[in-house]
Structures are given as C-alpha cells and as structure tokens.
Amino acid sequence: MLLDYPGSKGTDIIPASGQTAGFFPNASNPAFTNSTMVDYHPNIYQVVTNGNAGLNLLRTYICKDADVNASARYPPPRCHPGTREKIGRNLRDEWLGDPIHSSKIMWLSGPAGTGKSAVAQTFAEYCEENGCLGSSYFFSRPNHRDKFETVIPTIAYHLASAFPEYGILLDRLIAYDPTILDKTPRAQLRKLIIEPFSLLQAQGHPFAQRSVVILLDGLDECHGLELQCELIEMIGELVRLKKDLPFRWLICSRPEPHLEYIFSRSDSAIDCQKHRLLIDADTKVDVSKFLCDGFDAIRTRFWGNSSPEWPSPEQLTRVIEIVDGLFALGDTVLKYIGKHQYANPAQRLVDFLAYMQHADCVAMDNPLETLDLLYSQILRDIPEDIWPTTKQILQLEFGLHHSERPSAQTTANFLRIDQTTYFATLRMLHSVLEIPSPVDAASTGLQAFHASFGDYLANSNRSGKYHIGESEARLDNGELGLFWHSVMLSDATAVSDDPLDYKDYPSLTLVPYLKWPSGQPDKAARYLHGFWDQWTWWGLIGKAGLDKVSSTLLSLLEDFPFSYMDLDDYGFLIFISWLFQQSPPSYLLRTEASNDLDEVLLESIVSRFSAQGVSVVPMSFQITGIEVVRRYFFLGKGVRTCLFWTDADGVDLLISSDCTGRSRLSCKALAQSQFSISDCVLHAVEDPLFNSIID
C-alpha cells in the first residue's frame, strides 16, 4: 500500500516559531558549511541544512533532460498555431478547468506520428504559464530518457522547484534520511510526494489546495512493459486512496495493448478519461494548414531563392496527398525542403516529389529519414524469435496488392497460426496498425494507420532488414496456397467421384486443418478458400526461376496433382505460361517425353487423334500447312505427371465428356480404355485464352 506509513498524523514537519528553542539558542555568529543538523522531539523533528544538501543529492537521481524546458529537447515539438484546437480546449477547459466533474487521470493516446508530444508540450507550457504545472517527464528511448527509477525523483525535484514550501520540506526530509532515494519507486512516491503533500495540505498551504498537473509523455518508451504498467498502477492507487491530493495526471502514449489493459482492467479499475488522437478529417485540415504555413515560412526565409507563386498548386496538392494527415510526416517533409545548408527549397521540393515517385532509387537522398527512424524503432522492439511470424503477416498484408484485404482470422488460418499466436505476434505494432479485436477478427483485417508505414516496408533502402519484398511475399504465399490446394484435393477425392468438384466441399476438407476455426468453422473455411484460390498461382510467378525457390516449394510442386486442376483458372494458365518461359526449361513442364510414363501418355492421344487425321506436335514445335493440330505438353513429376493438349485455333474440342465442355479422362476411364496408369489423368485445354497466353 502506498499510504501505510507510521506517525504521519499530527506531526508538524515545519513547526511554527516558538515551538522549540532550536539549535544553539545562546550562540552568536555561528558559521557552518554544508552541514546537516537534526533536532528531534517526540512529536516534532526539525532538520536544518546548509546549502540545500537534500535537494542537491536528489538532483543526482533525476533525469534532467526530461523536463518541458530541457535544453536537450530544444526545439521541442509544439502544436502549430490554429491546429489541434479541439484537444487543446478539451484539456484546458473540460479536464483541467472543471476538476469537480473530471477524472484526475487523462490518458491521451494515438498512433505513431500523430503529434502526441506536441500536444503534451503545448499543454505543459500552458500549465506552466498559469502556475499549475507540477512536473513533466518526456520519455525518449533513443535519447536515453527511459529509466523507470528516475521518474519519481524527477517528479519530486520538479515539484520542489515549482513550490518552495514543498521544496524546503523535501530538502529536510532527504537530508534527514538520504536512503529514501535508494528505496523502491513505490516507497519513494509515498515518502517523497504523498506524505509531505498530505501534511502541507493539512496545514492549509494555498498551493496544495489547487490543481497540480503532472505530465508523463511517451510512457510507452519507458524501459520495460511491466514497469510501465507498475507506474500506472501506482498513480491509479494514489488517485483512488488519496482523493484529496491536488495532482492531476496527463499520461500520453501510443495505444499499446498492455497499457489499454491496465487502464481498463475490471479487477482494479483506474478512474481516468481517455482521448484518442486519430487521423480524421479534422486532423487532415490541421495538417494541411501546417503545411501551407510551413511553405509560407520557407518562402519568406529564402525570399531570394523562390518565386511568390512557389510552390505551385499542383505541388502543394501532391504534398498534402502524400502527407495525408500525419503530422510527423508533414514535419519531416518541411524540414527536408527548408534545410538551411542547401538554401534551395524549390529544388528540394522537386527532389522530394521525385523520390516519392521513384523511392527505390538508391542514388537519391532519403527525405523521410526521420520518419523511417521512428518506424525502425517500433519494429526493433519485436523480439527476434517472434519477428519471422510477424514478417509473414506483414508480407500477406503489405507485400501483395489485394482488391479486398483478408480478415484477421483468414490471414491467421492461411498462415497456419492460431488466434493467440496471431495477436501475440502483433503486440508491438498497435502504434502503426489498427488491429481488430477477437470479436471483429472474422470480418475485419489489419489496416495501417497511415500509408507511409506500408511504403516504408516496401522500400529496402528505407526499411533495411525489415523490408517486405513483393517477390518474396508472392513466393511464400504461393507456397502456402499450394499446401491448401493439396489439402483440399487430397480430401476431396475421398468425397466426390469428380475431383474437379473439390471446390464445392471447402468446409468438409478444410475445417480439420484450421488453426482458428472460431464459432463458425464452415464460414472460416469458405473465407480461407476464397482468399488462397486467387493468390496461389499468381504468387509462384516471379523473376527468379524454379531453381531459386525453396526446397519446400519444389517438393509441393513435384507432389501436386495437376490433373485435378480447374482449367478455367486464369491464374493457373498464367503460371503455365510462365513455366514455358523459363530458361533453362523447367523439368516440371516439358514438351518432349522424358520417360516411359510420358511415352505411354503421349501414345494415348496420338492413337486417339491419328485416326481423325490430326497431327500431334509438342507445344513448342512450330508447324505450318496442316489444318488441324493438337499441341501437347507434360506437367508434373513421376506418377503425378499429366498430359495437356489443345487445338491450334482455340475452338472447343471435338470430344466432350461433361456438361461444362471440359474433356477429361479419369484413371477409371483410362482403365476402361485399356490404359492402366495409376494416378494419371489426361487433360484437354480448350480455353481460347490459354492459346493466347501460350502463343
């Protein structure tokens, strides 16, 4: 407990004059240097120090660079005039200005780059001007302002500077017992802040009767997630048990899940107001004003280097579109364009727009370096053993171009990870991604708060080891798609006499394999099938040949039952076309028989069509002067090999065995035709589109 301390009631730490004779009552002209003397009585103790020894000792325990006015933070971020007025009024008038009806804790959260620190700085300066700022601590991990053990000493030191009466008392307390500074943060909060303020308040000191704001900005950058939660618990307990103390706490952070939990937990509820900074329409208006005023300031500063019409309306519109409401990006752009040592803002703007159009050009300077450092820091917090799974999810979301993004549940099932793993993997990315709750996961997918995060991931020059490349994403997801195709095909053959009907049985074939089936496994299976079906074959098409892909992918392709594929699948036909273009040719697709099995398959169609006067030639063989030609190729390996054939002009085949017009001889049909080749099927490719792709 924070408030369980002995002897706190009735003890006058700053006694009125005449209560005691004090030190050396009859001495004249005494001289002391850096001395500490204690006069103890049963109910009164008096500590007299020379040279503020207690506060000087306390100063060695604080983080001096975390203050609102610290030179290390100069120039600090501030809200641009005329922007963020709504949250400003909320903090000044509704939260601070109405202490009776508002909570003593305000949690201001928002995605990375939305300007939380600027709001905090502006509000802290307002409080300082109005005499109600008690303390401010601006956390920053890159700048080493992240040590939990410095927080309470820093707050106490700031309070001592702001309120002299408290400072005198604190100086004496530390001088009397310097070991306070080596105790736990909970003990320090009790001994350095709660107890002395309670006593001063009981004595009627005016400053202890009005609101005192303590501001913590960037709490998520305090070292240690558990310590962040502990600090909030300490503050919540203080507010709950000592309602009469004047402190009002503004805590600013990214919307990390552990902080959301600690503020919302039901077993120990913390009474606080919450405000989320969003990239909404109002914010975009504010950022547009910020950019327009910023360009005006740059034009004024470099008045001889730019025309009054600079930037052009088209340039300004394009910058506003790129920034799209993210204050951090707007600030980065203006600093790049207005950099003093170049003194050529017009050219810098041209360079920036060129970079955004051709961001993969390594020869250009990166104008977004500051923003990239922010994103890199966020990704660096992901544990190394978790990153591979995180990367898989990011590849699926940002490495491919979706017409419709998959839901969180579909993504997890496709990647073969369960619900717990999915959310744990993304735990450190709540500041850049809008992650749906488990309740919404079946219908809602991931969404970046701002497009700049996806752009950062896609550019290897910017993201480095965190790069999400399209080629790698396509191959990895194509590999997973093959796995799911194989699962469905292998099970569908046991369900239907017609394996090509396997797509009609997704729930039967997929449900046992789902890692996250939820309450409606049939629906989850249908969503999963609809997603992978559009990506499997497209994903396998890349700049590298099959000799460059993983052994796992090659094994899946070698064992894949191509004979059951739907020949109306456009992606599959494109994949075949890509295989034809491989150099050297892939062993999976060949136009000449390479073994006895191939010879038997080829003989089956030669004998069929020769009686009709139809020539049978390899797909790659160029022939003229023959009216009707069947062109063929082999696809697959070993007993999985199947033979595809087509006609020269793309008309329907002469023989059709089902209502769809698709010619197909099953293994059973082959046996009835005196062919007995286990696990092999002959396919006829009749789609005119196929001919145009191959030709």
XYZ file of C-alpha atoms in Angstrom:
695
model
C 0.000 0.000 0.000
C 1.220 3.483 -0.829
C -0.221 5.258 2.185
C 0.575 2.896 5.028
C 3.148 4.895 6.985
C 3.563 5.387 10.731
C 3.365 8.669 12.569
C 2.040 10.714 9.683
C -0.858 12.238 11.582
C -0.252 15.204 13.871
C 3.425 15.607 13.020
C 4.361 19.193 12.190
C 7.426 18.938 9.991
C 7.650 22.709 9.506
C 6.824 23.918 13.034
C 5.634 27.391 13.862
C 8.112 29.722 15.538
C 8.403 29.372 19.318
C 7.684 25.656 19.339
C 11.302 24.834 20.082
C 14.411 26.676 21.086
C 16.146 25.375 18.002
C 19.881 24.827 17.594
C 22.401 26.729 19.804
C 19.916 29.290 21.207
C 22.612 31.315 23.017
C 25.279 31.131 20.333
C 26.398 34.249 18.454
C 27.772 34.463 14.910
C 27.937 30.691 14.261
C 29.271 29.579 10.867
C 28.591 26.221 9.232
C 29.368 24.851 5.778
C 27.343 22.068 4.104
C 26.074 20.879 7.484
C 23.032 18.845 8.420
C 21.663 19.004 11.981
C 18.651 17.211 13.405
C 16.717 18.376 16.463
C 14.358 15.575 17.475
C 11.410 15.746 19.884
C 8.734 13.114 20.494
C 6.190 14.854 18.238
C 8.364 17.330 16.367
C 11.525 16.981 14.412
C 13.424 19.740 12.745
C 16.067 19.322 10.072
C 18.254 22.263 9.204
C 20.550 22.039 6.224
C 23.098 24.376 4.803
C 23.467 24.525 1.017
C 20.280 22.557 0.111
C 22.101 19.295 0.684
C 18.940 17.196 0.349
C 17.846 18.667 -2.981
C 21.389 18.586 -4.296
C 21.512 14.885 -3.520
C 18.086 14.377 -5.122
C 19.302 16.096 -8.288
C 21.796 13.289 -8.870
C 18.896 10.819 -9.154
C 16.780 12.684 -11.705
C 16.655 12.791 -15.499
C 17.349 16.459 -16.150
C 16.772 16.133 -19.903
C 13.146 15.015 -19.482
C 11.819 18.430 -18.414
C 9.498 20.556 -20.532
C 12.214 23.220 -20.809
C 15.257 20.924 -21.043
C 17.891 22.194 -23.459
C 18.430 18.624 -24.683
C 14.924 18.697 -26.174
C 15.318 22.035 -27.940
C 13.484 22.814 -30.074
C 10.630 20.778 -28.629
C 7.599 19.829 -30.726
C 4.657 22.194 -30.319
C 1.191 22.429 -31.801
C 1.188 24.752 -34.784
C -0.979 27.853 -34.174
C -4.560 27.208 -35.198
C -4.235 23.404 -35.074
C -5.242 20.777 -32.521
C -7.663 23.300 -31.031
C -10.273 20.708 -30.099
C -7.952 18.628 -27.914
C -6.467 21.845 -26.532
C -9.880 23.025 -25.344
C -10.636 19.571 -24.015
C -7.517 19.574 -21.839
C -7.666 23.208 -20.718
C -11.370 23.792 -20.199
C -13.041 20.433 -19.694
C -10.347 18.403 -17.939
C -8.215 20.914 -16.044
C -10.813 23.674 -15.812
C -13.533 21.500 -14.301
C -11.818 19.422 -11.598
C -15.074 18.524 -9.866
C -16.596 16.701 -12.831
C -13.486 15.304 -14.492
C -11.185 12.433 -13.622
C -7.789 13.100 -12.130
C -6.130 10.980 -14.816
C -6.275 11.633 -18.546
C -4.849 9.079 -20.980
C -4.063 10.685 -24.326
C -3.159 8.017 -26.867
C -2.669 7.849 -30.599
C -0.740 6.112 -33.379
C 2.907 6.889 -34.001
C 3.448 10.286 -35.588
C 0.082 11.845 -34.751
C 1.578 14.643 -32.637
C 1.016 13.477 -29.065
C 4.275 15.038 -27.842
C 3.396 18.346 -29.492
C 0.049 18.368 -27.681
C 1.782 17.466 -24.405
C 4.434 20.185 -24.815
C 1.865 22.852 -25.662
C -0.331 21.905 -22.716
C 2.659 21.759 -20.338
C 3.690 25.280 -21.364
C 0.120 26.483 -20.808
C 0.101 24.967 -17.310
C 3.493 26.489 -16.542
C 2.283 29.939 -17.575
C -0.746 29.556 -15.317
C 1.197 28.288 -12.314
C -0.277 24.800 -12.200
C 2.494 22.677 -13.740
C 3.992 20.470 -11.086
C 6.210 18.246 -13.213
C 6.729 16.931 -16.722
C 8.644 13.889 -17.899
C 9.119 13.421 -21.653
C 10.282 9.851 -22.229
C 12.512 9.048 -25.204
C 14.261 5.729 -25.644
C 16.684 6.873 -28.384
C 17.731 9.794 -26.176
C 18.087 7.620 -23.039
C 15.189 9.229 -21.187
C 13.637 5.870 -20.403
C 14.742 4.793 -16.921
C 11.860 3.930 -14.608
C 13.906 4.543 -11.463
C 14.373 8.230 -12.342
C 10.669 9.046 -12.715
C 9.619 9.627 -9.085
C 12.818 11.517 -8.114
C 12.391 13.733 -11.190
C 8.756 14.486 -10.362
C 9.683 15.291 -6.755
C 12.510 17.583 -7.858
C 10.251 19.450 -10.281
C 7.592 19.862 -7.586
C 10.233 21.230 -5.221
C 11.255 23.793 -7.846
C 7.655 24.797 -8.551
C 6.525 25.085 -4.922
C 9.117 26.495 -2.467
C 7.284 25.346 0.673
C 7.362 21.772 -0.559
C 10.980 22.223 -1.650
C 12.051 23.246 1.858
C 10.301 20.261 3.370
C 11.666 17.831 0.772
C 15.199 19.103 1.263
C 14.936 18.461 5.002
C 13.375 15.024 4.592
C 16.142 13.802 2.295
C 18.817 15.325 4.484
C 17.309 13.524 7.461
C 17.111 10.169 5.607
C 19.107 10.042 2.348
C 18.342 6.322 1.998
C 14.877 7.258 0.744
C 16.476 7.742 -2.668
C 17.609 4.120 -2.739
C 14.193 2.673 -1.967
C 11.682 1.280 -4.451
C 9.696 3.704 -6.631
C 6.557 2.898 -4.617
C 8.312 3.792 -1.375
C 9.726 6.947 -2.980
C 6.274 8.009 -4.155
C 4.958 7.603 -0.633
C 7.874 9.232 1.215
C 8.832 11.970 -1.249
C 5.440 13.055 -2.567
C 2.345 11.659 -0.854
C 3.307 12.140 2.792
C 4.790 15.639 2.548
C 1.993 16.929 0.302
C -0.616 15.468 2.635
C 0.947 17.281 5.580
C 1.295 20.584 3.749
C -2.281 20.303 2.587
C -3.446 19.615 6.141
C -1.569 22.722 7.302
C -3.533 24.797 4.805
C -0.763 25.832 2.432
C -2.569 27.505 -0.522
C -0.553 25.860 -3.305
C -1.578 22.413 -2.013
C -5.263 23.256 -2.424
C -5.328 23.880 -6.201
C -4.785 21.565 -9.181
C -1.194 20.487 -9.809
C -0.584 18.904 -13.224
C 1.968 16.110 -13.587
C 2.566 15.177 -17.217
C 4.143 11.951 -18.494
C 4.659 11.904 -22.263
C 5.715 8.848 -24.257
C 5.180 6.376 -21.425
C 5.447 3.508 -23.918
C 9.129 4.416 -24.310
C 9.867 3.774 -20.638
C 12.140 0.732 -20.450
C 10.162 -2.392 -19.532
C 6.497 -3.104 -20.251
C 5.936 -4.345 -16.700
C 7.415 -1.139 -15.301
C 5.119 0.974 -17.466
C 2.156 -0.899 -16.024
C 3.519 -0.588 -12.495
C 3.805 3.175 -12.839
C 0.174 3.426 -13.954
C -0.901 1.175 -11.088
C 0.953 3.415 -8.625
C -0.731 6.524 -9.990
C -4.140 4.835 -10.043
C -3.736 3.715 -6.442
C -2.668 7.196 -5.370
C -5.720 8.774 -7.001
C -8.070 6.152 -5.585
C -6.788 6.273 -1.981
C -5.840 9.955 -1.688
C -8.645 11.728 -3.480
C -7.921 14.985 -1.671
C -4.424 15.424 -3.114
C -4.311 18.103 -5.844
C -2.466 16.096 -8.503
C -3.901 15.713 -11.992
C -2.059 13.278 -14.236
C -1.820 13.583 -18.021
C -0.330 10.398 -19.495
C 0.452 10.331 -23.221
C 1.445 7.193 -25.101
C 0.876 5.040 -28.128
C -2.151 2.725 -27.855
C -0.165 -0.300 -26.725
C -2.287 -3.283 -25.611
C -0.660 -3.667 -22.192
C -1.476 -0.035 -21.419
C -5.021 -0.427 -22.708
C -5.397 -3.411 -20.412
C -4.016 -1.715 -17.318
C -6.286 1.302 -17.803
C -9.342 -0.895 -18.380
C -8.881 -3.917 -16.115
C -12.017 -4.700 -14.157
C -10.393 -6.071 -11.009
C -8.644 -2.791 -10.221
C -10.309 -0.125 -12.304
C -8.429 3.137 -12.775
C -10.691 6.148 -12.940
C -9.466 8.009 -15.991
C -10.660 9.852 -19.048
C -9.419 8.688 -22.421
C -8.831 10.618 -25.609
C -7.514 9.098 -28.835
C -5.741 11.224 -31.443
C -6.874 9.958 -34.829
C -6.032 10.764 -38.419
C -9.529 12.011 -39.134
C -10.967 14.799 -41.279
C -10.225 17.486 -38.673
C -6.633 16.310 -38.361
C -6.162 16.400 -42.127
C -7.398 20.000 -42.179
C -4.929 20.849 -39.402
C -2.048 19.180 -41.228
C -2.934 20.991 -44.463
C -2.786 24.310 -42.590
C 0.508 23.255 -41.030
C 1.955 22.509 -44.481
C 0.656 25.689 -46.119
C 2.000 27.868 -43.307
C 5.241 25.922 -43.379
C 5.745 26.593 -47.085
C 4.981 30.279 -46.488
C 7.658 30.392 -43.789
C 10.207 28.669 -46.043
C 9.432 31.051 -48.898
C 9.913 34.022 -46.557
C 13.151 32.640 -45.157
C 14.598 32.031 -48.619
C 12.940 35.035 -50.251
C 15.602 35.329 -52.929
C 15.526 31.662 -53.917
C 11.867 31.081 -54.706
C 9.090 32.879 -56.510
C 5.958 34.242 -54.787
C 3.961 31.547 -56.599
C 6.031 28.726 -55.081
C 5.024 26.036 -54.527
C 2.643 25.544 -57.414
C -0.928 24.457 -56.611
C -0.165 21.066 -58.137
C 2.937 20.611 -55.982
C 1.144 21.675 -52.816
C -1.786 19.368 -53.534
C 0.567 16.455 -54.133
C 2.434 17.056 -50.855
C -0.844 17.238 -48.933
C -1.938 13.960 -50.554
C 1.321 12.247 -49.593
C 1.306 13.510 -46.008
C -2.393 12.597 -45.654
C -2.909 13.873 -42.123
C 0.241 12.513 -40.434
C 1.907 15.360 -38.535
C 5.237 13.550 -38.229
C 5.441 13.097 -41.992
C 4.471 16.723 -42.652
C 7.134 17.940 -40.247
C 9.736 15.677 -41.871
C 8.886 16.981 -45.346
C 9.098 20.659 -44.338
C 12.429 20.150 -42.587
C 13.845 18.414 -45.653
C 12.682 21.112 -48.066
C 13.711 24.009 -45.822
C 17.141 22.729 -44.816
C 19.450 25.718 -44.386
C 22.669 24.322 -45.818
C 21.003 23.732 -49.200
C 19.107 27.045 -49.392
C 17.242 25.820 -52.458
C 13.728 24.870 -51.361
C 12.309 24.780 -54.888
C 14.776 22.099 -55.973
C 14.402 20.228 -52.695
C 10.648 20.053 -53.262
C 11.219 18.696 -56.774
C 13.641 16.123 -55.328
C 11.139 15.081 -52.667
C 8.317 14.552 -55.164
C 10.680 12.631 -57.452
C 11.712 10.442 -54.531
C 8.110 9.634 -53.684
C 7.534 8.615 -57.289
C 10.758 6.593 -57.563
C 11.512 5.677 -53.959
C 13.637 2.686 -54.977
C 16.341 4.924 -56.444
C 19.382 4.460 -54.179
C 21.156 7.431 -55.738
C 18.757 9.903 -54.096
C 18.908 11.175 -50.531
C 16.132 9.887 -48.307
C 13.930 12.847 -47.331
C 11.964 10.620 -44.945
C 14.884 9.542 -42.784
C 13.372 10.923 -39.566
C 10.084 9.093 -40.103
C 11.948 5.913 -41.025
C 13.873 6.031 -37.750
C 10.535 6.117 -35.934
C 9.223 3.068 -37.790
C 12.518 1.194 -37.378
C 12.478 1.802 -33.635
C 8.966 0.346 -33.389
C 9.940 -2.786 -35.329
C 13.158 -3.142 -33.346
C 11.067 -3.772 -30.222
C 9.721 -7.017 -31.701
C 11.641 -9.981 -30.188
C 13.848 -11.763 -32.709
C 12.139 -15.119 -32.202
C 8.748 -13.545 -32.975
C 9.824 -11.469 -36.000
C 9.624 -14.324 -38.592
C 5.917 -14.832 -37.863
C 5.334 -11.082 -37.742
C 7.018 -10.796 -41.121
C 4.714 -13.469 -42.560
C 1.674 -11.460 -41.517
C 3.145 -8.210 -42.851
C 4.042 -9.938 -46.134
C 0.470 -11.048 -46.582
C -0.888 -7.601 -45.750
C 1.655 -5.297 -47.406
C 3.657 -7.450 -49.827
C 0.710 -8.223 -52.091
C -1.796 -5.983 -53.822
C -5.253 -7.001 -52.616
C -8.503 -5.993 -54.206
C -10.030 -6.867 -50.845
C -7.935 -7.432 -47.732
C -8.430 -10.721 -45.880
C -9.833 -10.714 -42.374
C -7.526 -11.282 -39.425
C -8.946 -14.769 -38.946
C -8.473 -15.661 -42.622
C -4.895 -14.400 -42.512
C -4.126 -16.499 -39.438
C -5.688 -19.632 -40.914
C -3.883 -19.160 -44.215
C -0.560 -18.808 -42.370
C -1.476 -21.777 -40.135
C -1.240 -19.889 -36.849
C -3.794 -19.827 -34.052
C -5.589 -16.851 -32.522
C -3.241 -16.496 -29.549
C -0.138 -16.527 -31.733
C -1.656 -14.034 -34.160
C -2.366 -11.385 -31.531
C 0.848 -12.028 -29.592
C 2.859 -11.625 -32.789
C 1.354 -8.188 -33.472
C 1.503 -6.988 -29.873
C 4.254 -4.422 -30.522
C 2.608 -2.909 -33.615
C -0.506 -1.256 -32.189
C 1.081 2.158 -32.751
C 1.227 1.672 -36.541
C -1.519 -0.872 -37.233
C -5.213 -0.891 -36.482
C -5.598 -4.446 -35.204
C -9.153 -5.783 -34.902
C -10.392 -7.259 -31.652
C -11.076 -11.011 -31.466
C -14.790 -10.211 -31.777
C -14.257 -8.456 -35.140
C -11.446 -10.669 -36.429
C -13.698 -12.804 -38.643
C -14.817 -9.816 -40.708
C -12.081 -7.195 -40.288
C -8.428 -7.242 -41.283
C -5.318 -5.304 -40.422
C -5.083 -1.702 -41.519
C -2.105 0.638 -41.309
C -2.939 3.921 -39.607
C -1.046 5.653 -42.399
C 0.089 4.582 -45.872
C 3.650 5.699 -45.116
C 4.205 2.573 -42.999
C 3.470 0.298 -45.954
C 5.698 2.455 -48.179
C 8.489 2.145 -45.621
C 8.211 -1.653 -45.530
C 8.181 -1.922 -49.321
C 11.389 0.096 -49.811
C 14.503 -1.887 -48.885
C 16.616 1.293 -48.858
C 14.408 2.683 -46.097
C 13.466 -0.372 -44.037
C 16.647 -2.442 -44.345
C 16.259 -5.777 -42.570
C 12.550 -5.095 -42.059
C 11.941 -4.925 -45.808
C 8.818 -6.675 -47.112
C 9.540 -7.543 -50.750
C 6.809 -8.372 -53.225
C 8.687 -11.249 -54.885
C 9.402 -12.954 -51.572
C 5.841 -12.362 -50.411
C 4.393 -13.855 -53.594
C 6.537 -16.973 -53.365
C 5.905 -17.532 -49.660
C 2.165 -17.097 -50.067
C 2.140 -19.158 -53.246
C 3.801 -21.949 -51.293
C 1.094 -21.776 -48.644
C -1.562 -21.687 -51.347
C -0.178 -24.913 -52.816
C -0.374 -26.503 -49.395
C -4.060 -25.588 -49.053
C -4.820 -26.728 -52.617
C -3.182 -30.063 -51.848
C -5.140 -30.417 -48.607
C -8.427 -29.798 -50.353
C -7.629 -32.036 -53.329
C -6.426 -34.953 -51.237
C -9.562 -34.914 -49.113
C -11.976 -34.121 -51.957
C -11.063 -37.278 -53.873
C -12.482 -39.269 -50.984
C -15.708 -37.242 -51.006
C -16.583 -36.896 -54.693
C -16.363 -39.114 -57.769
C -15.382 -35.994 -59.672
C -12.227 -34.481 -58.125
C -12.794 -31.250 -60.018
C -15.763 -30.675 -57.746
C -13.438 -30.283 -54.760
C -14.184 -26.552 -54.575
C -17.746 -27.413 -53.581
C -16.549 -29.026 -50.350
C -14.385 -26.437 -48.572
C -15.937 -26.923 -45.137
C -15.580 -30.698 -45.274
C -11.982 -30.666 -46.385
C -10.554 -27.626 -44.591
C -12.150 -27.430 -41.143
C -9.899 -30.076 -39.545
C -6.848 -28.080 -40.646
C -7.956 -24.657 -39.394
C -5.871 -23.260 -36.538
C -8.510 -20.631 -35.771
C -11.947 -22.106 -36.586
C -13.879 -19.875 -34.125
C -17.611 -20.390 -33.657
C -18.404 -20.766 -37.382
C -15.780 -23.089 -38.868
C -17.681 -23.578 -42.147
C -17.672 -19.845 -42.795
C -13.992 -19.591 -41.806
C -13.193 -22.366 -44.284
C -15.077 -20.624 -47.113
C -13.305 -17.326 -46.445
C -9.952 -19.086 -46.404
C -10.638 -20.869 -49.681
C -11.794 -17.692 -51.374
C -8.565 -15.958 -50.386
C -5.946 -18.528 -51.284
C -7.641 -19.523 -54.532
C -6.916 -16.114 -56.045
C -3.283 -15.995 -54.952
C -1.691 -19.433 -55.291
C -0.604 -19.465 -58.924
C -0.025 -15.727 -59.197
C 2.251 -15.985 -56.206
C 4.508 -18.542 -57.868
C 5.210 -16.285 -60.826
C 8.367 -14.309 -60.155
C 11.574 -13.028 -61.659
C 13.549 -15.981 -60.315
C 13.212 -19.424 -61.874
C 12.153 -22.535 -60.011
C 15.806 -23.334 -59.356
C 15.830 -20.338 -56.990
C 12.814 -21.299 -54.868
C 12.825 -23.177 -51.582
C 13.096 -26.942 -51.367
C 9.708 -26.979 -49.629
C 8.054 -25.259 -52.575
C 9.722 -27.588 -55.078
C 8.545 -30.596 -53.100
C 4.980 -29.271 -53.079
C 5.064 -28.698 -56.842
C 6.525 -32.138 -57.545
C 3.812 -33.808 -55.485
C 0.955 -31.597 -56.660
C -1.909 -33.386 -58.505
C -2.115 -31.036 -61.503
C -4.525 -33.451 -63.166
C -7.323 -32.193 -60.906
C -6.835 -28.502 -61.649
C -9.677 -26.404 -62.969
C -8.676 -25.367 -66.477
C -10.805 -22.237 -66.218
C -8.457 -20.926 -63.527
C -6.829 -17.915 -65.177
C -4.046 -17.758 -62.608
C -3.158 -21.390 -63.272
C -2.920 -20.735 -67.011
C -0.661 -17.744 -66.370
C 1.537 -19.961 -64.200
C 1.857 -22.474 -67.051
C 2.754 -19.658 -69.441
C 5.449 -18.515 -67.014
C 6.842 -22.055 -66.818
C 7.109 -22.111 -70.614
C 9.270 -19.002 -70.489
C 11.805 -20.426 -68.037
C 15.377 -20.661 -69.264
C 16.698 -23.263 -68.918
C 13.360 -25.087 -69.228
C 11.849 -26.426 -66.027
C 11.769 -30.184 -65.582
C 8.202 -29.825 -64.314
C 6.910 -28.652 -67.692
C 8.319 -30.341 -70.781
C 7.339 -30.687 -74.422
C 9.153 -33.971 -75.073
C 8.605 -37.324 -73.403
C 11.376 -37.929 -70.880
C 10.478 -41.373 -69.504
C 8.310 -44.425 -70.117
C 5.347 -42.886 -68.342
C 5.477 -39.843 -70.627
C 5.651 -42.144 -73.674
C 2.519 -44.021 -72.625
C 0.617 -40.790 -72.034
C 1.698 -39.409 -75.402
C 0.755 -42.591 -77.230
C -2.759 -42.334 -75.783
C -3.529 -39.075 -77.579
C -1.557 -39.935 -80.745
C -3.662 -43.037 -81.243
C -6.825 -41.114 -80.456
C -6.273 -38.313 -82.962
C -4.326 -40.058 -85.726
C -7.488 -41.809 -86.909
C -9.007 -38.346 -87.367
C -6.117 -37.124 -89.485
C -4.971 -34.805 -86.727
C -1.275 -34.179 -86.194
C 0.065 -34.235 -82.636
C 3.083 -31.999 -82.013
C 4.873 -30.587 -78.964
C 3.655 -27.211 -77.743
C 6.992 -25.635 -78.636
C 7.055 -27.070 -82.177
C 6.251 -24.537 -84.920
C 4.360 -26.109 -87.827
C 2.558 -24.693 -90.876
C 0.490 -26.121 -93.696
C -1.529 -28.509 -91.543
C -5.149 -27.655 -90.979
C -5.719 -29.338 -87.618
C -3.010 -29.770 -84.991
C -3.068 -30.938 -81.388
C -0.252 -29.416 -79.342
C 0.711 -31.035 -76.072
C 2.995 -30.695 -73.066
C 3.717 -32.676 -69.915
C 3.287 -31.198 -66.458
C 4.343 -32.805 -63.185
C 6.812 -35.389 -61.986
C 6.665 -39.178 -61.787
C 3.242 -40.684 -61.272
C 1.884 -37.155 -60.785
C 2.614 -36.336 -64.437
C -0.315 -35.386 -66.621
C -0.580 -34.554 -70.302
C -2.277 -31.383 -71.525
C -3.269 -30.825 -75.121
C -5.032 -28.157 -77.145
C -6.012 -27.389 -80.686
C -4.359 -24.834 -82.936
C -7.141 -22.283 -83.238
C -8.653 -22.466 -79.752
C -12.067 -23.872 -80.720
C -13.848 -26.373 -78.492
C -12.572 -29.901 -78.516
C -14.377 -32.444 -80.632
C -14.873 -34.763 -77.689
C -16.641 -33.533 -74.578
C -17.366 -35.796 -71.628
C -19.300 -33.450 -69.312
C -21.719 -30.560 -69.399
C -19.033 -27.950 -68.926
C -17.379 -28.761 -72.228
C -14.251 -29.858 -70.412
C -12.713 -33.056 -71.821
C -11.371 -35.215 -69.045
C -10.484 -38.894 -68.811
C -10.183 -40.143 -65.266
C -7.994 -43.013 -64.132
C -11.090 -45.230 -64.254
C -11.789 -44.146 -67.825
C -8.212 -44.879 -68.799
C -8.522 -48.380 -67.389
C -11.733 -48.957 -69.366
C -9.871 -47.784 -72.475
C -7.208 -50.432 -71.840
C -4.848 -47.875 -70.291
C -3.733 -48.676 -66.769
C -1.554 -45.853 -65.480
C -2.141 -45.277 -61.818
C -2.717 -41.712 -60.600
C -2.515 -40.196 -64.112
C -5.189 -38.211 -65.905
C -5.354 -36.751 -69.410
C -6.493 -33.142 -69.679
C -7.684 -31.236 -72.703
C -7.113 -27.496 -72.572
C -9.899 -25.865 -74.540
C -9.960 -22.258 -73.265
C -9.142 -19.837 -76.142
C -7.474 -17.581 -73.579
C -4.963 -20.347 -72.908
C -3.821 -20.320 -76.526
C -3.278 -16.564 -76.471
C -1.218 -16.869 -73.278
C 0.982 -19.673 -74.588
C 1.347 -18.262 -78.087
